[in-house]
Amino acid sequence: MDSSAPSIATPNVAPLTLVSHALCPYVQRAAIVLAEKGLPFERRDIDLAAKPDWFLKISPLGKTPVLLVGDEAIFESAVICEYLDETTPARLHPADALQRARHRSWIEFGSALLNLIGAFYNAGDEQALNARAAEIHTRFAQIESALGDGPFFAGPHFSLVDAVFGPVFRYFDVLDRIADFGFWTGLPKLQRWRQALAARPSVLGAVHADYPERLHRFLQARGSALSRRMMSVAASDRA
Ligand SMILES: N[C@@H](CCC(=O)N[C@@H](CS)C(=O)NCC(=O)O)C(=O)O
């Protein structure tokens, strides 16, 4: 191997624009990696309920995030995060291929967990709501078994897995205020990881200041079992 080879792929010099939605957890992954790398970028929020034509032209699946690197549009959050990691020091993914594969596995797990959180807040009745809550706890327990001494997923160094789970845990800052669903019972490592991510500046800065209120309004408008719980919490707060 040429020992003069650069340790990173072609460094990025083009202007970066993150096409975003205010509540999207996949957008947050990219925003966190951009912040960890100290990369300046413009954030352009769109309304996913009324997708603009320019957005549909650059987003083949019609989803956020899209990262514009100059004129080139990159879609899919995992791809965006890996591109940013490959083109900017210091690397967030492990150098060892097997460890990198393990991290990618847990990133997939994080995406499956986001789907389950969606199933939880969209559940139509109390029975389904409680069943999804129990499934989330089971998934959390699986992560607990994969965690070491912390504070982050792989120890002292922040990784792409951390960029994925910061946005996952952020949901629970709002959900935990609605009711105690027992999500965190018996999971000390997971709770410690959640706290470390909540204090990380890149994670804190990945959403607008009014994110909790926006998420609250979004959840309330689902017409789901959780929305009804929220209405009864609000009614008893008023009483
Ligand atoms: N696999 C995609 C998922 C992105 C995604 O589901 N984005 C949602 C918002 S959080 C979206 O754009 N939904 C709009 C739609 O599906 O029409 C990724 O990792 O980037």
PDB file of N, CA and C and ligand atoms in Angstrom, residues 24-26 29 48 51 62-65 76-78, ligand 1:
ATOM      1  N   CYS A  24     -37.800  14.910  11.914  1.00  0.00           N
ATOM      2  CA  CYS A  24     -37.295  13.640  11.355  1.00  0.00           C
ATOM      3  C   CYS A  24     -36.047  13.139  12.101  1.00  0.00           C
ATOM      4  N   PRO A  25     -36.122  11.935  12.687  1.00  0.00           N
ATOM      5  CA  PRO A  25     -34.960  11.405  13.410  1.00  0.00           C
ATOM      6  C   PRO A  25     -33.798  11.037  12.479  1.00  0.00           C
ATOM      7  N   TYR A  26     -34.125  10.737  11.210  1.00  0.00           N
ATOM      8  CA  TYR A  26     -33.058  10.388  10.248  1.00  0.00           C
ATOM      9  C   TYR A  26     -32.266  11.633   9.856  1.00  0.00           C
ATOM     10  N   ARG A  29     -29.658  12.373  12.521  1.00  0.00           N
ATOM     11  CA  ARG A  29     -28.400  11.614  12.413  1.00  0.00           C
ATOM     12  C   ARG A  29     -27.371  12.396  11.614  1.00  0.00           C
ATOM     13  N   LEU A  48     -43.259  17.841   4.715  1.00  0.00           N
ATOM     14  CA  LEU A  48     -43.417  16.528   4.070  1.00  0.00           C
ATOM     15  C   LEU A  48     -44.861  16.258   3.663  1.00  0.00           C
ATOM     16  N   LYS A  51     -44.834  18.171  -0.369  1.00  0.00           N
ATOM     17  CA  LYS A  51     -43.442  18.129  -0.819  1.00  0.00           C
ATOM     18  C   LYS A  51     -43.233  19.025  -2.040  1.00  0.00           C
ATOM     19  N   GLY A  62     -38.592  10.407  -2.067  1.00  0.00           N
ATOM     20  CA  GLY A  62     -39.461  11.436  -1.491  1.00  0.00           C
ATOM     21  C   GLY A  62     -39.300  11.568   0.011  1.00  0.00           C
ATOM     22  N   LYS A  63     -38.108  11.226   0.507  1.00  0.00           N
ATOM     23  CA  LYS A  63     -37.897  11.244   1.959  1.00  0.00           C
ATOM     24  C   LYS A  63     -36.764  12.175   2.335  1.00  0.00           C
ATOM     25  N   THR A  64     -36.858  12.714   3.564  1.00  0.00           N
ATOM     26  CA  THR A  64     -35.728  13.417   4.161  1.00  0.00           C
ATOM     27  C   THR A  64     -34.961  12.414   5.027  1.00  0.00           C
ATOM     28  N   PRO A  65     -33.644  12.571   5.177  1.00  0.00           N
ATOM     29  CA  PRO A  65     -32.827  13.687   4.704  1.00  0.00           C
ATOM     30  C   PRO A  65     -32.308  13.471   3.291  1.00  0.00           C
ATOM     31  N   GLU A  76     -30.660   8.808   1.812  1.00  0.00           N
ATOM     32  CA  GLU A  76     -30.544   7.737   2.813  1.00  0.00           C
ATOM     33  C   GLU A  76     -29.534   8.135   3.898  1.00  0.00           C
ATOM     34  N   SER A  77     -30.049   8.223   5.116  1.00  0.00           N
ATOM     35  CA  SER A  77     -29.237   8.769   6.218  1.00  0.00           C
ATOM     36  C   SER A  77     -27.957   7.985   6.476  1.00  0.00           C
ATOM     37  N   ALA A  78     -28.015   6.656   6.398  1.00  0.00           N
ATOM     38  CA  ALA A  78     -26.810   5.861   6.688  1.00  0.00           C
ATOM     39  C   ALA A  78     -25.726   6.173   5.662  1.00  0.00           C
TER      40      ALA A  78
HETATM   41  N1  LIG B   1     -34.357   5.021   5.267  1.00  0.00           N
HETATM   42  C1  LIG B   1     -34.519   6.463   5.241  1.00  0.00           C
HETATM   43  C2  LIG B   1     -35.728   6.827   6.058  1.00  0.00           C
HETATM   44  C3  LIG B   1     -36.047   8.320   5.960  1.00  0.00           C
HETATM   45  C4  LIG B   1     -37.499   8.619   6.334  1.00  0.00           C
HETATM   46  O1  LIG B   1     -38.313   7.680   6.594  1.00  0.00           O
HETATM   47  N2  LIG B   1     -37.839   9.910   6.348  1.00  0.00           N
HETATM   48  C5  LIG B   1     -39.204  10.287   6.634  1.00  0.00           C
HETATM   49  C6  LIG B   1     -39.272  11.454   7.612  1.00  0.00           C
HETATM   50  S1  LIG B   1     -38.564  11.022   9.169  1.00  0.00           S
HETATM   51  C7  LIG B   1     -39.852  10.795   5.358  1.00  0.00           C
HETATM   52  O2  LIG B   1     -39.245  11.532   4.630  1.00  0.00           O
HETATM   53  N3  LIG B   1     -41.125  10.434   5.142  1.00  0.00           N
HETATM   54  C8  LIG B   1     -41.880  10.974   4.061  1.00  0.00           C
HETATM   55  C9  LIG B   1     -42.523   9.912   3.237  1.00  0.00           C
HETATM   56  O3  LIG B   1     -42.214   8.727   3.436  1.00  0.00           O
HETATM   57  O4  LIG B   1     -43.332  10.275   2.372  1.00  0.00           O
HETATM   58  C10 LIG B   1     -33.236   7.101   5.796  1.00  0.00           C
HETATM   59  O5  LIG B   1     -32.553   6.460   6.605  1.00  0.00           O
HETATM   60  O6  LIG B   1     -32.915   8.221   5.368  1.00  0.00           O
END
